[in-house]
Coordinates of N, CA and C and ligand atoms in Angstrom, one line a residue:
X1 N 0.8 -1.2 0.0 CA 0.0 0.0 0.0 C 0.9 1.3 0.0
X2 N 0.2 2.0 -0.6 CA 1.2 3.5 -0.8 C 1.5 4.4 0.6
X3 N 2.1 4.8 0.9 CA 2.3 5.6 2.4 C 1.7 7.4 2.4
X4 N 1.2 7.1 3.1 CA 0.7 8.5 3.5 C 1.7 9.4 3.9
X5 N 1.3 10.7 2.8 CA 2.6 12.0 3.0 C 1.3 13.4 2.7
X6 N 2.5 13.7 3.9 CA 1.9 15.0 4.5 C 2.1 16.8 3.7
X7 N 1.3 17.4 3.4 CA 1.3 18.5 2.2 C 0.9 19.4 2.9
X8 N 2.1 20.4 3.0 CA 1.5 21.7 3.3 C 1.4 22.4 2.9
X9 N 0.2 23.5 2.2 CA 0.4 24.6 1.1 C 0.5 26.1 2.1
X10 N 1.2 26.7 2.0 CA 1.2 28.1 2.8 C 1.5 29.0 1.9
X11 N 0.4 30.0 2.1 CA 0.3 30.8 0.9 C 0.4 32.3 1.7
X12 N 0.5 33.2 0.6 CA -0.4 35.1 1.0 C -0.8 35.8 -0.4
X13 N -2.4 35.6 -0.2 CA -3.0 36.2 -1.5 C -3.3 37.4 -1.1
X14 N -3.0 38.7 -2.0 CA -4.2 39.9 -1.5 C -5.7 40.2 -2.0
X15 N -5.5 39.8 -3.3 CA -6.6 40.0 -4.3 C -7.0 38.1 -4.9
X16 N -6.7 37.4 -4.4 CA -7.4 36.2 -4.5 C -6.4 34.9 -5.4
X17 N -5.7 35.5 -6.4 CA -5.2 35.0 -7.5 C -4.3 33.6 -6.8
X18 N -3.2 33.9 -5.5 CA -2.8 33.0 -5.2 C -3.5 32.0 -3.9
X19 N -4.7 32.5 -3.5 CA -5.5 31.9 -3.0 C -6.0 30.6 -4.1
X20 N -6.6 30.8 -5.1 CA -6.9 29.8 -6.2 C -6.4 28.8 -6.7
X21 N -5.0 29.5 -6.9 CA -4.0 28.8 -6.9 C -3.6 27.4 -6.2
X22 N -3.6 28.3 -5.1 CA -3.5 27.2 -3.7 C -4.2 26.1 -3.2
X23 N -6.0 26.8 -3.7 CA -6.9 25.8 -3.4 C -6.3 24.4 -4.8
X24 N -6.3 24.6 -5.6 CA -5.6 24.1 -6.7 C -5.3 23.0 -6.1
X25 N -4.1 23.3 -5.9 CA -3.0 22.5 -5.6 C -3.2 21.3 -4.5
X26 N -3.7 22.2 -3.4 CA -4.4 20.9 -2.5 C -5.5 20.3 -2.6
X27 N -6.4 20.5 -3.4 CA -7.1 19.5 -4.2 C -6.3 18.6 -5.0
X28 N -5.6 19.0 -5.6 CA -4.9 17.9 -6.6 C -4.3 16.5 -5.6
X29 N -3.8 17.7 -4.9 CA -2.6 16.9 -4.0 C -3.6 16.0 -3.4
X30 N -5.0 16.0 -2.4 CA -5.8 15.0 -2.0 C -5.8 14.2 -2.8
X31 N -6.1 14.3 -4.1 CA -6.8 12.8 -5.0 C -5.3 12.6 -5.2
X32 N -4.0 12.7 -5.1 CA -3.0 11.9 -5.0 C -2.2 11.2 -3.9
X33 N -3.6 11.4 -3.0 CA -3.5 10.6 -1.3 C -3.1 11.7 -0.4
X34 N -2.5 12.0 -0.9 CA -2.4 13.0 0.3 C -2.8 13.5 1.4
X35 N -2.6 13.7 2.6 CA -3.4 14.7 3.7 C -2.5 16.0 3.6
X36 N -3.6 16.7 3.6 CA -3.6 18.3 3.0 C -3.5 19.3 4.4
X37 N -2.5 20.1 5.0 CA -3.2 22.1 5.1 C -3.0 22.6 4.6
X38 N -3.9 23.6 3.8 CA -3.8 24.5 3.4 C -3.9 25.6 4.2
X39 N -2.5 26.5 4.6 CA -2.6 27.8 5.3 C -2.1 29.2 5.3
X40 N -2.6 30.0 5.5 CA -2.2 31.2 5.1 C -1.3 32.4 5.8
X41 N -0.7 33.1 5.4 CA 0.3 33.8 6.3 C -0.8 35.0 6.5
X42 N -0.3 35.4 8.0 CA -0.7 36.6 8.4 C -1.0 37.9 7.5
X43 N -2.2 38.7 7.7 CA -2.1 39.9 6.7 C -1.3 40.8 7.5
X44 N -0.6 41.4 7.6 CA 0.5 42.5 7.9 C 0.2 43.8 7.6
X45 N -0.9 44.0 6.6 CA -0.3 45.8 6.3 C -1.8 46.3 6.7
X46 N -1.3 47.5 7.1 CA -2.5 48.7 8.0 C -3.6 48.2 7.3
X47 N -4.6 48.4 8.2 CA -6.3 48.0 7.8 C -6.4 49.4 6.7
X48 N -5.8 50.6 6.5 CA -6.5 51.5 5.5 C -5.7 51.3 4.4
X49 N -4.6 50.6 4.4 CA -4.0 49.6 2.9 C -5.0 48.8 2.3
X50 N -5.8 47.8 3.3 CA -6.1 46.7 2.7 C -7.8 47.6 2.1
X51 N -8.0 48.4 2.9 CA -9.7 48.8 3.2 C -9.9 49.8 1.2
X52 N -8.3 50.3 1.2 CA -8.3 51.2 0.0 C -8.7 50.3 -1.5
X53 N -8.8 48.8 -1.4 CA -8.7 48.4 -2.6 C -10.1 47.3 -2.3
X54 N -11.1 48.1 -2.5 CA -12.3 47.0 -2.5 C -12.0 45.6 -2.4
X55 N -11.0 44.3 -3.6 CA -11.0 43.3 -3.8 C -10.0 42.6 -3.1
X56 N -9.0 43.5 -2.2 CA -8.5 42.7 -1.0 C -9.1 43.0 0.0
X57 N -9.5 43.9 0.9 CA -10.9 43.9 1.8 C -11.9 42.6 1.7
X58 N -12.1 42.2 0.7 CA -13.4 41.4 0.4 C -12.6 39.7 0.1
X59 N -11.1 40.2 -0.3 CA -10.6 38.4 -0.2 C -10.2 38.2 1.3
X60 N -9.9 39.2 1.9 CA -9.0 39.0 3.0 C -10.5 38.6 4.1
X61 N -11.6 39.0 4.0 CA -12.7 39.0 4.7 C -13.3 37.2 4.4
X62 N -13.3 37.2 2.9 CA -13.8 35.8 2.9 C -12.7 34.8 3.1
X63 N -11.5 34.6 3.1 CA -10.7 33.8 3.9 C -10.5 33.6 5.0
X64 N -11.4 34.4 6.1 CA -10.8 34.3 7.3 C -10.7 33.0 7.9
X65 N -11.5 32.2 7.5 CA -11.5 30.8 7.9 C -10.6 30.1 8.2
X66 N -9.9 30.7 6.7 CA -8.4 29.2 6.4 C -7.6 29.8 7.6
X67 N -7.4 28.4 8.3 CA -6.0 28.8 9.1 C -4.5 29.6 8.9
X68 N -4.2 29.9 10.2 CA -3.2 31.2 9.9 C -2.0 30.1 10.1
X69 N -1.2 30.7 8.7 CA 0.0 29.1 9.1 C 0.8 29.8 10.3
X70 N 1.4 28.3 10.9 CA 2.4 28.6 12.3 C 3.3 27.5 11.8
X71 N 4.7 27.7 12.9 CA 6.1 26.6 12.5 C 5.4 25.4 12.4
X72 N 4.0 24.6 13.1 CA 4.4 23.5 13.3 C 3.7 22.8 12.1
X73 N 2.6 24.0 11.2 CA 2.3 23.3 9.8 C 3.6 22.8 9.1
X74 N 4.8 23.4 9.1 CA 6.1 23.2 8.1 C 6.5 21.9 8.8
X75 N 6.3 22.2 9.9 CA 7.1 20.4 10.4 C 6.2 19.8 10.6
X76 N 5.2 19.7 10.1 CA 4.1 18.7 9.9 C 4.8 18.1 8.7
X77 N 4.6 18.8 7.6 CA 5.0 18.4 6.2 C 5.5 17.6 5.5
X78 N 5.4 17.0 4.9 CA 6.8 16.0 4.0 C 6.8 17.1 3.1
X79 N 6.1 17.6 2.1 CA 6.2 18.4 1.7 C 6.0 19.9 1.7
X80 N 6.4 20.8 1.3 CA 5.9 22.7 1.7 C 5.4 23.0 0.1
X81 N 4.8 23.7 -0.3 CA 4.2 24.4 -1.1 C 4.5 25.9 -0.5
X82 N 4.6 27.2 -1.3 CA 5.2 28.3 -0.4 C 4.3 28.9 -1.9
X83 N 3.1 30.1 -1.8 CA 2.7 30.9 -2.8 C 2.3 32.1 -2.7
X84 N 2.7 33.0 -3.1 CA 2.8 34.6 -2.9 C 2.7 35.2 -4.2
X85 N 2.1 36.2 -4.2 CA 2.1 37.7 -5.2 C 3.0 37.6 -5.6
X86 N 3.9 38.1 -6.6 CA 5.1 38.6 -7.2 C 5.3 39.9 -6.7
X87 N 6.2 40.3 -5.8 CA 6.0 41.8 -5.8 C 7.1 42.2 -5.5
X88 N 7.8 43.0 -6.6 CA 8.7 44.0 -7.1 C 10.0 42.7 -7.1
X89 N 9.5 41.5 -7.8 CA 10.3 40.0 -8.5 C 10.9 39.3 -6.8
X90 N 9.9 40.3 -5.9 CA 10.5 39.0 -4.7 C 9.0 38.6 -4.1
X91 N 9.1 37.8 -3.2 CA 8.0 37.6 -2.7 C 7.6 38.9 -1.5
X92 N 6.1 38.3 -1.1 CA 5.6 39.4 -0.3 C 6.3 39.3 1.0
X93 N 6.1 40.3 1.5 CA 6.5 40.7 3.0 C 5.7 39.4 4.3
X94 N 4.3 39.7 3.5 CA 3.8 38.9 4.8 C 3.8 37.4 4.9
X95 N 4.6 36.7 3.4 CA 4.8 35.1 3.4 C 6.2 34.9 3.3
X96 N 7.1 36.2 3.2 CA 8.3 36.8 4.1 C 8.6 36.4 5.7
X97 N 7.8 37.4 6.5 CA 7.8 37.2 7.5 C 7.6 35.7 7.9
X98 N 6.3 35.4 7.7 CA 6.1 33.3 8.1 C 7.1 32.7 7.9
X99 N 7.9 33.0 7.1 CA 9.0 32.2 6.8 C 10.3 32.4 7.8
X100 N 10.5 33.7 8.0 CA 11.7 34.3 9.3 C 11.4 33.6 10.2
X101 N 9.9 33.7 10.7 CA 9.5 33.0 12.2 C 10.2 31.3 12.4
X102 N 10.2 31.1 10.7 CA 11.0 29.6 10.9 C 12.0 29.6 11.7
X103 N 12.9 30.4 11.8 CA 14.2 30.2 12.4 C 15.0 29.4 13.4
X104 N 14.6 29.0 14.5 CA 14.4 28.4 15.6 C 14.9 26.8 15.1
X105 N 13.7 26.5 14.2 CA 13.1 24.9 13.3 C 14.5 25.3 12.1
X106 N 14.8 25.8 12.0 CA 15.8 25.7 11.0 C 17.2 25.5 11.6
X107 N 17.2 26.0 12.4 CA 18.4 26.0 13.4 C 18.7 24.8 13.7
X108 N 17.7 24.1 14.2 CA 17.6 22.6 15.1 C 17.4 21.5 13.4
X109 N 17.9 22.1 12.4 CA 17.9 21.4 11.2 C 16.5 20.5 11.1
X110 N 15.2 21.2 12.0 CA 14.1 20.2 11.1 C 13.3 21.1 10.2
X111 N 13.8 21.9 9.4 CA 13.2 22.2 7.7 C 13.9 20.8 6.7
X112 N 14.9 20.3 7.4 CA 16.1 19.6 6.3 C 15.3 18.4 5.8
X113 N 15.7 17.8 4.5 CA 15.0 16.5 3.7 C 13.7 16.9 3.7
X114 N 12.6 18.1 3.4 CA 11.4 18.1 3.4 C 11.7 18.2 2.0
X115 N 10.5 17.9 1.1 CA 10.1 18.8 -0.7 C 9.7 19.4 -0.6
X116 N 10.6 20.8 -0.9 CA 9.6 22.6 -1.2 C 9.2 22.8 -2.8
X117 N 8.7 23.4 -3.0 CA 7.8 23.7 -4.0 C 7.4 25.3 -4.0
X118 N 7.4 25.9 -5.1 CA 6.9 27.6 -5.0 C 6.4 27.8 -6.3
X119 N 4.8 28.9 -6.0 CA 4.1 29.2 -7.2 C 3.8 30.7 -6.9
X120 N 3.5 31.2 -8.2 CA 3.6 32.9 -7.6 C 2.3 33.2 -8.9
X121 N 2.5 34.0 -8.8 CA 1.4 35.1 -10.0 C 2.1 36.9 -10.3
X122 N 1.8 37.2 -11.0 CA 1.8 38.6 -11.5 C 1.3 39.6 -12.6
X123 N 1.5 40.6 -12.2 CA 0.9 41.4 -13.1 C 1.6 41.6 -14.5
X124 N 2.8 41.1 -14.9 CA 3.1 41.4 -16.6 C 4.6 39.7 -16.7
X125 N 4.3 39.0 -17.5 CA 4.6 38.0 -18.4 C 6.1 38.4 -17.8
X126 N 6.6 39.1 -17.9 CA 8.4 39.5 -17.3 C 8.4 40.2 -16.3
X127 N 7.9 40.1 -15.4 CA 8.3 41.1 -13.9 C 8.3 40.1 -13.1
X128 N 9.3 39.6 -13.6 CA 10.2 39.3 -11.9 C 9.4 38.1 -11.2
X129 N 8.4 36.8 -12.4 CA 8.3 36.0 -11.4 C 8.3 35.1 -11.4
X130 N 9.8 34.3 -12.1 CA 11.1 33.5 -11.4 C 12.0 34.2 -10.6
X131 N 12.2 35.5 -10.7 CA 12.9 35.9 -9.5 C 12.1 35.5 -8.2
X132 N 11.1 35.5 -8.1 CA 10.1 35.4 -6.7 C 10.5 33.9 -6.5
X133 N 9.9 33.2 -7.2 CA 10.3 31.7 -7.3 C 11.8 31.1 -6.5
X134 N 12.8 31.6 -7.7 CA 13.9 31.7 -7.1 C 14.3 32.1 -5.8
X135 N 13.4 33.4 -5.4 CA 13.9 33.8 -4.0 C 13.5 32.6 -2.8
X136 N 12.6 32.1 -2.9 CA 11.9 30.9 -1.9 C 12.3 29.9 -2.0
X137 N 13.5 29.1 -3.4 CA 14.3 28.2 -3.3 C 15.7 28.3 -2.9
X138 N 15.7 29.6 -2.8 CA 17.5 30.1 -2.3 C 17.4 30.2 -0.6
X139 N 16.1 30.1 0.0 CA 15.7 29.6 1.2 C 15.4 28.7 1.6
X140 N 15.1 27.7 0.5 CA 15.5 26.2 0.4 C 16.6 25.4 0.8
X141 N 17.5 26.5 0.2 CA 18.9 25.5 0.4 C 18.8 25.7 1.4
X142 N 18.7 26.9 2.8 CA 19.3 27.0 3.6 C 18.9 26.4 4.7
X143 N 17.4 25.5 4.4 CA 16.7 24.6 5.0 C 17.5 23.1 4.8
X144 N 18.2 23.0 3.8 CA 18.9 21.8 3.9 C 17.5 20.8 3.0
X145 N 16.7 21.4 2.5 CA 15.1 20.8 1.7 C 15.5 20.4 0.0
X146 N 14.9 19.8 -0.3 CA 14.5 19.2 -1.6 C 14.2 20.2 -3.0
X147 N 14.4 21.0 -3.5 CA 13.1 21.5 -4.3 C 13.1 20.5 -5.3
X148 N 11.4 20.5 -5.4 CA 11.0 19.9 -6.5 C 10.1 20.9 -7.4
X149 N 11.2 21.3 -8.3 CA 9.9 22.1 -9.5 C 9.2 21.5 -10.4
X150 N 8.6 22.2 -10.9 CA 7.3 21.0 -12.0 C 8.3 20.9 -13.2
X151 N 9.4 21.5 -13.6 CA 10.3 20.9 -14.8 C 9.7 20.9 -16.0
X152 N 9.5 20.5 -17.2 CA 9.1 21.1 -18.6 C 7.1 20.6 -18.0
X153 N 7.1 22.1 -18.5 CA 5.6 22.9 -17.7 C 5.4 24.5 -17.9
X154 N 4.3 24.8 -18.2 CA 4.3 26.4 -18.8 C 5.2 27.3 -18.1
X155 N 5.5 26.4 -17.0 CA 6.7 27.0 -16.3 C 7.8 26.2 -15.3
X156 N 8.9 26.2 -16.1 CA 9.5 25.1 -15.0 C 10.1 25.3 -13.7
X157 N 9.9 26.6 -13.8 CA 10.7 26.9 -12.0 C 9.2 26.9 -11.2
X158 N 8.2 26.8 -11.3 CA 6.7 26.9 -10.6 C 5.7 27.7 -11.4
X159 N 4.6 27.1 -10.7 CA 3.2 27.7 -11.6 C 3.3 29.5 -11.5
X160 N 2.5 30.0 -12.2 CA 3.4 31.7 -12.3 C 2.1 31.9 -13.4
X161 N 1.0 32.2 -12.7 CA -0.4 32.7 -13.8 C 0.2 34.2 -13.4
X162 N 0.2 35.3 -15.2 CA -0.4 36.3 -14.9 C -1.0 36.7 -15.3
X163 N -1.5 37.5 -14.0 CA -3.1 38.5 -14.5 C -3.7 38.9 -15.6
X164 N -4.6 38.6 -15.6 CA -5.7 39.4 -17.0 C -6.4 40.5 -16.2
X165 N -7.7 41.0 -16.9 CA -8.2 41.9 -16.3 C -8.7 41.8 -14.8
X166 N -8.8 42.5 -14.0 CA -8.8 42.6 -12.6 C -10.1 41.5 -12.0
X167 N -11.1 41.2 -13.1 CA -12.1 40.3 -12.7 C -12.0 38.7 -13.6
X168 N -10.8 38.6 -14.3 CA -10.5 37.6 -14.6 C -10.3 36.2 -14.0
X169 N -10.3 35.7 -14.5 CA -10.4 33.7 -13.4 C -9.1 33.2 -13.5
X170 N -8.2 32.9 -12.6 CA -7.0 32.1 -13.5 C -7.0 31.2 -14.7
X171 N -6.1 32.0 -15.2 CA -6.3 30.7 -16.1 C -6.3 29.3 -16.5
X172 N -6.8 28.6 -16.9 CA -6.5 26.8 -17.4 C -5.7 26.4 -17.5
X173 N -4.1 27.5 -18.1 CA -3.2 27.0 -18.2 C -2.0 26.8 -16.8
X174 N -2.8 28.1 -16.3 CA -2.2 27.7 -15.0 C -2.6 26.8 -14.0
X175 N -4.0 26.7 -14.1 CA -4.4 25.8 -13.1 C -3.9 24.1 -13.4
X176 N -3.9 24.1 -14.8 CA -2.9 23.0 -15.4 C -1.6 22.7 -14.4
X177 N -1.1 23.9 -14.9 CA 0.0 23.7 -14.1 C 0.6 23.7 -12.6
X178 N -0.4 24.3 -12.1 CA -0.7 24.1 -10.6 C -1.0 22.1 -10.3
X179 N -1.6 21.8 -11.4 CA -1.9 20.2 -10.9 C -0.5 19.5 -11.6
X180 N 0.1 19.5 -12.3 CA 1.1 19.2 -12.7 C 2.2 19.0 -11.6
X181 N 2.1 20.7 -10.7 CA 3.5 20.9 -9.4 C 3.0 19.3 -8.8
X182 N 1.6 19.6 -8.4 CA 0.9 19.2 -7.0 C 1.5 17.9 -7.0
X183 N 1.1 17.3 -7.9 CA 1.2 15.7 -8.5 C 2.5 15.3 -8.1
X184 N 3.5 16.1 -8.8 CA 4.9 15.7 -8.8 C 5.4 16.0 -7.5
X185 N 5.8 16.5 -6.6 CA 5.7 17.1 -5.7 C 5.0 15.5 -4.7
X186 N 3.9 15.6 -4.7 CA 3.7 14.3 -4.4 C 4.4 12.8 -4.5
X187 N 4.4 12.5 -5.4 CA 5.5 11.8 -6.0 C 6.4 11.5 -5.4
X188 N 7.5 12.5 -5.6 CA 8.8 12.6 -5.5 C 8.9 12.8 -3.7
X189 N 7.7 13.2 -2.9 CA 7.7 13.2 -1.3 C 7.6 11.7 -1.0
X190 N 6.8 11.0 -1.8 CA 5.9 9.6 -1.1 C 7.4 8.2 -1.1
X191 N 8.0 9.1 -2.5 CA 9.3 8.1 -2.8 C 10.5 8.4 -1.9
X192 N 10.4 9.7 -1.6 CA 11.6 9.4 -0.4 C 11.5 8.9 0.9
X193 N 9.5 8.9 1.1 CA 9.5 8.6 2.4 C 9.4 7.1 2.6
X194 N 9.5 6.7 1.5 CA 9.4 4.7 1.1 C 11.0 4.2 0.9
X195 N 11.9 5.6 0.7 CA 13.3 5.3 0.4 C 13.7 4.5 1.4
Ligands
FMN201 C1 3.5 46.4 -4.2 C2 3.3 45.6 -5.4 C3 4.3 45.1 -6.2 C4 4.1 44.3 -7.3 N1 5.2 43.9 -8.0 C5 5.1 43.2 -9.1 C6 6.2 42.8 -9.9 O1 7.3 43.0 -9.6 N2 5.9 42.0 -11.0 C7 4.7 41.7 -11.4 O2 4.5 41.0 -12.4 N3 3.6 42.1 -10.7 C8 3.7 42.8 -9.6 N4 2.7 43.2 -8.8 C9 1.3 42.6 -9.1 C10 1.0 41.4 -8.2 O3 2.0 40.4 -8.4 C11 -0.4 40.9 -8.4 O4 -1.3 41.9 -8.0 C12 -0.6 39.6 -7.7 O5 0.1 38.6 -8.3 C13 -2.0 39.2 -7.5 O6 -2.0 38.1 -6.6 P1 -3.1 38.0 -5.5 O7 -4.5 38.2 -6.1 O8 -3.0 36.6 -4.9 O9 -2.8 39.0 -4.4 C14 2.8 44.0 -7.7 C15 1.7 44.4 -6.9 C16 2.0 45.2 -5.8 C17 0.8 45.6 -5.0

């Protein structure tokens, strides 16, 4: 029988895109056995930031449910999933911060031998989001972790939809490729923990 491995998606959407994303992904990941959290980092910026933009007001309001990630979702994990905004080609501040809080768990070497994984979104086709990507795997190594990217895929360093018009749906092609990560990522966790 196949062994049960553990998936954590930790995300920070403002306006929804990598919320979608996310749900994505841990859907896929369940129908590939998986046990799933899906959780989200802290919102961090002043209530009259978020209040100024009608459609993060209203994502941040109907999320409140999903759990707020903490260290011990990441050491739960065989696997991390890590999905943020693209913003100015690094990731955001507040799936930033979640990740600093690691410190402690990094120290005591339990991030090490986990599979990380990173999907982002942005607003223009070249702004910077494999740099974002890249930045969450160059904190990989320093976990002593696995990355596993999805490899020839609309995008091989991670799923990376960008925006269409402000009421647009992600795309198919991304959500493709969101199930693509999920899958492999699965995979490649279930085989090390059978290693
Ligand atoms: C402060 C800020 C910086 C941004 N920087 C970039 C960027 O460097 N490249 C890019 O393509 N989009 C950039 N964007 C657009 C965001 O990536 C986009 O709004 C986000 O991917 C939407 O995801 P969400 O709906 O999950 O919040 C930026 C947006 C903000 C607010």
């Amino acid at each position: 029988m196949e062994r049960s491995v553990n998936v954590t998606v930790v995300y920070y959407s403002s306006t929804g895109t990598i919320h979608r994303i996310a749900t994505e992904i841990a859907e896929t990941a369940e129908k590939a056995g998986a046990e799933v959290r899906l959780v989200r980092a802290a919102e961090l910026a002043p209530r009259a930031a978020v209040d100024s933009r009608p459609a993060w007001a209203e994502h941040l309001k109907a999320t409140e449910d999903v759990p707020i990630a903490q260290v011990d979702d990441v050491l739960w994990g065989d696997a991390v999933l890590f999905g943020t905004p693209t913003r100015f080609g690094n990731m955001s501040a507040q799936l930033k911060q979640f990740i600093d809080t690691l410190g402690p768990a990094w120290f005591q070497g339990r991030l090490a031998n986990k599979v990380y994984s990173a999907f982002t979104s942005g607003g223009s086709t070249h702004g910077g989001m494999e740099t974002t990507i890249v930045s969450i795997y160059n904190m990989v190594c320093h976990f002593g972790g696995i990355i596993v990217p999805p490899g020839l895929n609309e995008n091989p360093y991670g799923t990376s939809h960008v925006l269409g018009s402000d009421s647009a749906p992600v795309s198919e092609i991304a959500l493709q490729s969101a199930r693509v990560q999920a899958d492999r990522v699965v995979r490649v966790a279930r085989a090390l923990k059978e290693a």
